[in-house]
Amino acid sequence: MADTQTRRRSRSGGGAARRAERTAVSVETARYIQRNIPDFEILTEEALELIEANAETVLEEIGVAFVNNPAALDRWRAAGADVTGERVRLPKGLARTLCATAPSTYTQHARNPDRSVEIGGRNLVLAPVYGPPFVHDAAGGRRYATMADFEKFVKLGYMSKWLHHSGGTICEPTDIPVNKRHLDMLKAHMTLSDKPFMGSVTEASRAQDSVEMCEILFGKDFVQNNTVMTSLTNINSPMTFDDVMMGALEVYARNNQACIISPFIVGGAMAPVSVAGTLTQVLAEVMAGIAYSQLIRPGAPVIFGAFVTSIDMNSGAPTFGTPEASQITYGAGQLARRLGLPFRSAGSFNGSKLPDAQAAYETANSLNMGLLSGVNFMLHACGWLEGGLVSSFEKFVMDADQLGALHKMAQGVAMDEDAQAMAAIAEVGPGGHYLGCAHTQANFKSAFWRAEVFDFKPYETWSEEGARDTVALATERVQYLIDNYRQPPLDPAIDDALTEYVAKKKASMPDSFM
Amino acid sequence: MADTQTRRRSRSGGGAARRAERTAVSVETARYIQRNIPDFEILTEEALELIEANAETVLEEIGVAFVNNPAALDRWRAAGADVTGERVRLPKGLARTLCATAPSTYTQHARNPDRSVEIGGRNLVLAPVYGPPFVHDAAGGRRYATMADFEKFVKLGYMSKWLHHSGGTICEPTDIPVNKRHLDMLKAHMTLSDKPFMGSVTEASRAQDSVEMCEILFGKDFVQNNTVMTSLTNINSPMTFDDVMMGALEVYARNNQACIISPFIVGGAMAPVSVAGTLTQVLAEVMAGIAYSQLIRPGAPVIFGAFVTSIDMNSGAPTFGTPEASQITYGAGQLARRLGLPFRSAGSFNGSKLPDAQAAYETANSLNMGLLSGVNFMLHACGWLEGGLVSSFEKFVMDADQLGALHKMAQGVAMDEDAQAMAAIAEVGPGGHYLGCAHTQANFKSAFWRAEVFDFKPYETWSEEGARDTVALATERVQYLIDNYRQPPLDPAIDDALTEYVAKKKASMPDSFM
């Protein structure tokens, strides 16, 4: 396909290299999605203006809290905010004015330049699930995640054609001390994949480590002049910016590295139960956070984030793939575009404990909505299970396959002479069939997107092959991708330097599991 | 909820009736969807005009075939078409002019007036799967459908809150002779449910039987003055109108009963492999079919149908829930709106053999697209499995539950003062939580749509309850609905008259299984 970049494993050496080339599995990564379809705009102009005005009122009258962060309060004071205790009230217009220096698009560089992504505009970049402490597969069930699981996920991400980004904490490697696991995770992204990745945010010092490791990988000058990480800083909704997340944001912004600034909202708990109320709070929070990033360094790249779920009022459990979350995301996309900022939302969200029909309905609801709402960076695009508690191997490849449908959908409808197919309609005529006609022969290879995990065989064949469900097919796909994984080449000097950095850092402090 | 109509089983008698009332299961049916959200418009004005011009060219230069139907050819000749053999070529503008007499909306009456539906405009009416020869459930696997299965599906449809329509051939009762099964199916819809339903199209005489049974149910005058059936007449794409389907259409149009006029397209086989080419053919076919219906009786209610799938070019199998089918449906919706006609498309489409993740991804893709493409009548909205070969009991209730999400999504975003929730945001403030605030307490019951089949319990509870997947939960739901089914009341005289009509008709001809 024209929009994919093919890479084959390459090895030094003569005949062996050529033999390897001939037998290699093709590792393709599709170019990030460039939409050629409109966005779905659920809110009217009047509704948008009302929400924007309400958000300004919230910032001015209620304000936001910057906790344990006296330097932040000083910055706000200097910028013209009204600071009382840890509460920061922003006069109307201040946040929006400060947001104006944030770029509308930015390039996140990958170590393989073919894998660099442009975030913002009409683009959509897809990254895997982030954060679960558990993993799940059909053979082993649900269990705490380990570093071996993490590395397996990085390999699956590298092998996934429709995934543009290696992500961040694809699962929490709980067998590594909390204060050291970011080093191993970063090294895995840097060495097992050549796609772009995310930095650590769990402490300012770990963000600094992330920057320093990137300086080894990309070179110090390159990192200072280019964005090589997009990291996730959550807001403690409602309207609280804690010192840990803000500490990481400060490090990244200062180093010209990108952050997603994202309210973390379970509707009815961290925001009002209404769509309009939630959008008001989301906008106020994001504007405050992005304004703050621009106080650190005007022009620092940032993303307007919105992580939104609803709540099951019977059990209090968060629910996913729901119509209210879709409405909020559509609206948030409109608000982000009006601010001229890249937008992050949606993903393979679901509340199921298994990669079953519930998981798939909810996921498909969210993926489709993410495409049509104008999302520019979709974290959690594959692998999410059980409300984000679990990274599922089977679901990772099932979802990653479905992401291909988003690519095709986003291409829009070709209207050139060949696509109009008038000659084919004339050739076939009433009562004929198109399977053999010239137009079909010329176009069939690229005409229809095809899922690779699903089964389209006749019932009898499928029965003879064991009557496998989607999970069984996905188990096989996981194994196929892992069996065919080959590490992308990396300068051994860089690899050694990363190893040395990680070893030194680890030796510099005792293990902590808190 | 405000948009639902509650019915409880009622019984004659005093204390017993009151006791029954108190213990009765509530049988709610939601009002048909009235969209308060925009449509997703994938095609530009230029693209739409080009497709419309191309469709006129197809009708004029290539034409359509009306097979074994000399009376139809006479009608076309009289209307100004160029008829050569069975080929009918329509001068540019003729089809569109004839389509203008078809109503943009019509009411299909149910025997329970609360269940009548308005088809067209901003509305969406949901009807179950149509046509499969097989049924499937977890306990019995895949097997030929029987009349007992059919009746069970009618009961499930009656008990499904989000389903507005009882449908037609929910499955083929293969244990009843082909020439008699329409009588039993109609009687089941008429007596086991009080929702609107579809008539038979497999022979003109069976369409006539359908009209006559409706005259018993509704009264002869009522049927002549009102629409009480919406039936499915497929076009044999490409561009062929066979005498069986047209025979049924003629009966229905003559009696002021509605037909869906629907190309049946597996892309690459019955239409070009391109989206624009398929849309051109679909528009030409539908305009010819609807024009013909208006030759029979100007003003006869009709629906612009589009049944579209793509094809797996490896195996030749039809594929569902694909991006190409979505693009075609979005475009067809735009074309239907420009013609001012009700639009039928989408459904719970999938190619899976099991109600598993594949089935759910593909179904959700199609359901979401159906809502946003402006579909007015969605046949196959629940229960479809294996490319339409199978009606699945579990999938019926899984899908029927998901239809609730479409209802909520379609309501759009409330922007009144309560929805803005400014008082709640002020009350809770930074770092607070919304669970106990006044706004949440006042609104939580209706704030979030909730799936009834899915599991939202904590992992531990779910494990203790048997770690059930969606299919197991759906099996339980099927049984619950069937156990709680109570037949809606019907005048015994009408019931007897229907029984007599069916018996007489059956006795009048030998069984045929062809």
Coordinates of N, CA, C and O in Angstrom, one line a residue, chain B residues 216-299:
Chain B
I216 N -57.8 -8.6 8.5 CA -58.4 -9.2 9.7 C -58.0 -8.5 10.9 O -58.8 -8.2 11.8
L217 N -56.7 -8.3 11.0 CA -56.1 -7.7 12.3 C -56.5 -6.3 12.5 O -56.9 -5.9 13.6
F218 N -56.5 -5.5 11.4 CA -56.7 -4.0 11.6 C -58.1 -3.6 11.1 O -58.5 -2.5 11.4
G219 N -58.7 -4.4 10.3 CA -60.0 -4.0 9.6 C -59.6 -3.6 8.2 O -58.6 -3.0 7.9
K220 N -60.5 -3.9 7.3 CA -60.3 -3.7 5.8 C -60.1 -2.2 5.5 O -59.1 -1.8 4.8
D221 N -60.9 -1.4 6.0 CA -60.8 0.1 5.7 C -59.5 0.6 6.2 O -58.8 1.4 5.5
F222 N -59.2 0.2 7.4 CA -58.0 0.8 8.1 C -56.7 0.5 7.2 O -55.9 1.3 6.9
V223 N -56.7 -0.8 6.7 CA -55.5 -1.2 5.9 C -55.5 -0.4 4.6 O -54.4 0.0 4.1
Q224 N -56.6 -0.1 4.0 CA -56.6 0.6 2.7 C -56.2 2.1 2.9 O -55.7 2.7 2.0
N225 N -56.5 2.6 4.1 CA -56.2 4.0 4.3 C -54.9 4.3 5.1 O -54.5 5.4 5.3
N226 N -54.3 3.2 5.6 CA -53.1 3.4 6.4 C -52.1 2.3 6.0 O -52.4 1.2 5.5
T227 N -50.8 2.6 6.4 CA -49.8 1.6 6.1 C -49.6 0.8 7.4 O -49.3 1.4 8.5
V228 N -49.7 -0.5 7.3 CA -49.5 -1.4 8.4 C -48.4 -2.4 8.2 O -48.2 -3.3 9.1
M229 N -47.8 -2.4 7.1 CA -46.6 -3.3 6.8 C -45.5 -2.5 6.1 O -45.8 -1.7 5.3
T230 N -44.3 -2.8 6.4 CA -43.1 -2.4 5.7 C -42.4 -3.7 5.3 O -41.9 -4.4 6.1
S231 N -42.3 -3.9 4.0 CA -41.8 -5.2 3.5 C -40.5 -5.0 2.7 O -40.3 -3.9 2.2
L232 N -39.7 -6.1 2.6 CA -38.4 -6.0 2.0 C -38.4 -6.5 0.5 O -38.4 -7.7 0.3
T233 N -38.2 -5.6 -0.4 CA -38.1 -6.1 -1.8 C -36.7 -5.8 -2.3 O -36.3 -4.6 -2.4
N234 N -35.9 -6.8 -2.5 CA -34.5 -6.7 -2.9 C -34.4 -6.6 -4.5 O -35.2 -7.2 -5.2
I235 N -33.5 -5.8 -4.9 CA -33.1 -5.7 -6.3 C -32.0 -6.7 -6.5 O -31.1 -6.9 -5.7
N236 N -32.1 -7.5 -7.6 CA -31.0 -8.4 -8.0 C -29.9 -7.6 -8.6 O -29.8 -7.5 -9.9
S237 N -29.0 -7.0 -7.8 CA -28.0 -6.2 -8.4 C -27.0 -7.1 -9.2 O -26.8 -8.2 -8.8
P238 N -26.5 -6.6 -10.3 CA -26.7 -5.3 -10.9 C -27.9 -5.1 -11.7 O -28.2 -5.9 -12.6
M239 N -28.7 -4.2 -11.3 CA -29.8 -3.6 -12.1 C -30.8 -4.5 -12.7 O -31.2 -4.3 -13.8
T240 N -31.2 -5.5 -11.9 CA -32.2 -6.5 -12.4 C -33.3 -6.5 -11.4 O -33.1 -6.7 -10.2
F241 N -34.5 -6.4 -11.9 CA -35.7 -6.4 -11.0 C -36.5 -7.6 -11.4 O -37.1 -7.7 -12.5
D242 N -36.5 -8.7 -10.5 CA -37.2 -9.9 -10.9 C -38.7 -9.9 -10.7 O -39.2 -9.0 -9.9
D243 N -39.4 -10.8 -11.3 CA -40.8 -10.7 -11.3 C -41.4 -11.1 -9.9 O -42.5 -10.7 -9.5
V244 N -40.6 -11.9 -9.1 CA -41.1 -12.3 -7.8 C -41.2 -11.1 -6.9 O -42.2 -10.8 -6.3
M245 N -40.0 -10.4 -6.8 CA -39.9 -9.2 -5.9 C -40.8 -8.1 -6.4 O -41.5 -7.5 -5.6
M246 N -40.9 -7.9 -7.7 CA -41.7 -6.9 -8.3 C -43.2 -7.2 -8.1 O -44.0 -6.3 -7.9
G247 N -43.5 -8.5 -8.2 CA -44.9 -8.9 -8.0 C -45.3 -8.6 -6.6 O -46.4 -8.1 -6.4
A248 N -44.4 -8.8 -5.6 CA -44.8 -8.4 -4.2 C -44.9 -6.9 -4.1 O -45.9 -6.4 -3.5
L249 N -43.9 -6.2 -4.7 CA -44.0 -4.7 -4.6 C -45.3 -4.2 -5.2 O -45.9 -3.3 -4.6
E250 N -45.7 -4.8 -6.3 CA -46.9 -4.3 -7.0 C -48.1 -4.5 -6.0 O -49.0 -3.6 -5.9
V251 N -48.2 -5.7 -5.4 CA -49.3 -5.9 -4.4 C -49.3 -4.9 -3.3 O -50.3 -4.2 -3.0
Y252 N -48.1 -4.7 -2.7 CA -48.0 -3.8 -1.6 C -48.3 -2.3 -2.0 O -49.1 -1.6 -1.3
A253 N -47.7 -1.9 -3.1 CA -47.9 -0.5 -3.5 C -49.4 -0.2 -3.8 O -49.9 0.8 -3.4
R254 N -50.0 -1.2 -4.5 CA -51.4 -1.0 -4.8 C -52.2 -0.9 -3.6 O -53.3 -0.2 -3.6
N255 N -51.8 -1.5 -2.5 CA -52.6 -1.5 -1.2 C -52.0 -0.4 -0.3 O -52.4 -0.5 0.9
N256 N -51.2 0.5 -0.8 CA -50.7 1.5 0.1 C -49.8 1.0 1.2 O -49.7 1.7 2.2
Q257 N -49.2 -0.1 1.0 CA -48.3 -0.7 2.0 C -46.9 -0.4 1.6 O -46.6 -0.4 0.4
A258 N -46.0 -0.2 2.6 CA -44.6 0.2 2.3 C -43.7 -0.9 1.9 O -43.8 -2.0 2.4
C259 N -42.8 -0.6 1.0 CA -41.7 -1.5 0.7 C -40.3 -0.8 0.8 O -40.2 0.4 0.4
I260 N -39.4 -1.5 1.3 CA -38.0 -1.1 1.2 C -37.5 -1.6 -0.2 O -37.7 -2.8 -0.5
I261 N -37.0 -0.7 -1.0 CA -36.5 -1.1 -2.3 C -34.9 -1.0 -2.2 O -34.3 0.0 -2.1
S262 N -34.4 -2.2 -2.2 CA -33.0 -2.3 -1.7 C -32.1 -3.1 -2.6 O -32.3 -4.3 -2.8
P263 N -31.1 -2.5 -3.2 CA -30.0 -3.2 -3.9 C -29.4 -4.2 -2.8 O -29.3 -3.9 -1.7
F264 N -29.0 -5.4 -3.3 CA -28.4 -6.4 -2.5 C -27.0 -6.5 -3.0 O -26.8 -7.2 -4.0
I265 N -26.0 -5.9 -2.4 CA -24.7 -5.7 -3.0 C -23.6 -6.3 -2.1 O -23.4 -6.0 -1.0
V266 N -22.9 -7.3 -2.7 CA -21.6 -7.7 -2.2 C -20.6 -7.0 -3.1 O -20.5 -7.4 -4.3
G267 N -19.9 -6.0 -2.6 CA -19.0 -5.2 -3.5 C -18.0 -6.1 -4.1 O -17.4 -6.9 -3.5
G268 N -17.8 -5.8 -5.4 CA -16.8 -6.6 -6.2 C -17.5 -7.7 -6.9 O -16.9 -8.3 -7.8
A269 N -18.7 -8.1 -6.5 CA -19.5 -9.2 -7.2 C -20.7 -8.6 -7.9 O -20.9 -8.7 -9.1
M270 N -21.5 -7.9 -7.1 CA -22.8 -7.3 -7.6 C -22.6 -5.8 -7.9 O -23.6 -5.2 -8.3
A271 N -21.5 -5.2 -7.6 CA -21.2 -3.8 -7.9 C -19.7 -3.6 -8.0 O -18.9 -4.5 -7.7
P272 N -19.3 -2.5 -8.6 CA -17.8 -2.3 -8.7 C -17.1 -2.3 -7.3 O -17.8 -2.1 -6.3
V273 N -15.8 -2.6 -7.4 CA -15.1 -2.6 -6.1 C -14.9 -1.2 -5.5 O -14.4 -1.2 -4.4
S274 N -15.2 -0.2 -6.2 CA -15.0 1.1 -5.6 C -16.2 1.7 -5.0 O -17.4 1.4 -5.3
V275 N -16.0 2.6 -4.0 CA -17.1 3.2 -3.2 C -18.0 4.0 -4.2 O -19.2 4.0 -4.2
A276 N -17.3 4.9 -4.9 CA -18.0 5.8 -5.8 C -18.8 5.1 -6.9 O -20.0 5.4 -7.2
G277 N -18.2 4.0 -7.4 CA -19.0 3.2 -8.4 C -20.2 2.5 -7.8 O -21.2 2.4 -8.4
T278 N -20.0 1.9 -6.6 CA -21.1 1.3 -6.0 C -22.2 2.2 -5.7 O -23.4 1.9 -5.9
L279 N -21.9 3.4 -5.2 CA -22.9 4.4 -4.9 C -23.7 4.8 -6.2 O -24.9 5.0 -6.1
T280 N -23.0 4.9 -7.3 CA -23.6 5.2 -8.5 C -24.6 4.2 -8.9 O -25.8 4.5 -9.3
Q281 N -24.2 2.9 -8.8 CA -25.1 1.8 -9.1 C -26.3 1.8 -8.2 O -27.4 1.6 -8.6
V282 N -26.0 1.9 -6.9 CA -27.1 1.9 -5.9 C -28.1 3.0 -6.2 O -29.3 2.7 -6.2
L283 N -27.6 4.1 -6.5 CA -28.6 5.2 -6.7 C -29.4 5.0 -8.0 O -30.6 5.2 -8.0
A284 N -28.8 4.5 -9.0 CA -29.5 4.2 -10.2 C -30.6 3.1 -10.0 O -31.7 3.3 -10.4
E285 N -30.2 2.1 -9.3 CA -31.1 1.0 -9.0 C -32.3 1.4 -8.1 O -33.4 1.1 -8.4
V286 N -32.0 2.1 -7.1 CA -33.0 2.6 -6.2 C -34.0 3.5 -6.9 O -35.2 3.4 -6.7
M287 N -33.4 4.5 -7.6 CA -34.3 5.4 -8.3 C -35.2 4.7 -9.3 O -36.4 5.0 -9.4
A288 N -34.7 3.7 -10.0 CA -35.5 2.9 -10.9 C -36.6 2.2 -10.2 O -37.8 2.2 -10.6
G289 N -36.3 1.5 -9.1 CA -37.2 0.8 -8.3 C -38.3 1.6 -7.7 O -39.5 1.3 -7.7
I290 N -37.9 2.8 -7.1 CA -38.9 3.7 -6.5 C -39.8 4.3 -7.6 O -41.0 4.5 -7.4
A291 N -39.1 4.7 -8.7 CA -39.9 5.2 -9.8 C -41.0 4.2 -10.2 O -42.2 4.6 -10.4
Y292 N -40.6 2.9 -10.2 CA -41.6 1.9 -10.6 C -42.7 1.8 -9.6 O -43.9 1.7 -10.0
S293 N -42.4 1.9 -8.3 CA -43.4 1.8 -7.3 C -44.5 2.9 -7.5 O -45.6 2.8 -7.2
Q294 N -44.0 4.1 -7.9 CA -44.9 5.2 -8.1 C -45.7 5.1 -9.4 O -46.7 5.8 -9.5
L295 N -45.2 4.3 -10.3 CA -46.0 4.0 -11.5 C -47.2 3.1 -11.1 O -48.3 3.2 -11.7
I296 N -47.0 2.3 -10.1 CA -48.1 1.4 -9.6 C -49.1 2.3 -8.8 O -50.3 2.2 -9.1
R297 N -48.7 3.1 -7.9 CA -49.6 4.0 -7.2 C -48.8 5.2 -6.7 O -48.0 5.1 -5.8
P298 N -49.0 6.3 -7.3 CA -48.3 7.5 -6.9 C -48.6 7.7 -5.4 O -49.7 7.6 -5.0
G299 N -47.5 8.0 -4.7 CA -47.7 8.3 -3.2 C -47.5 7.0 -2.4 O -47.6 7.1 -1.1

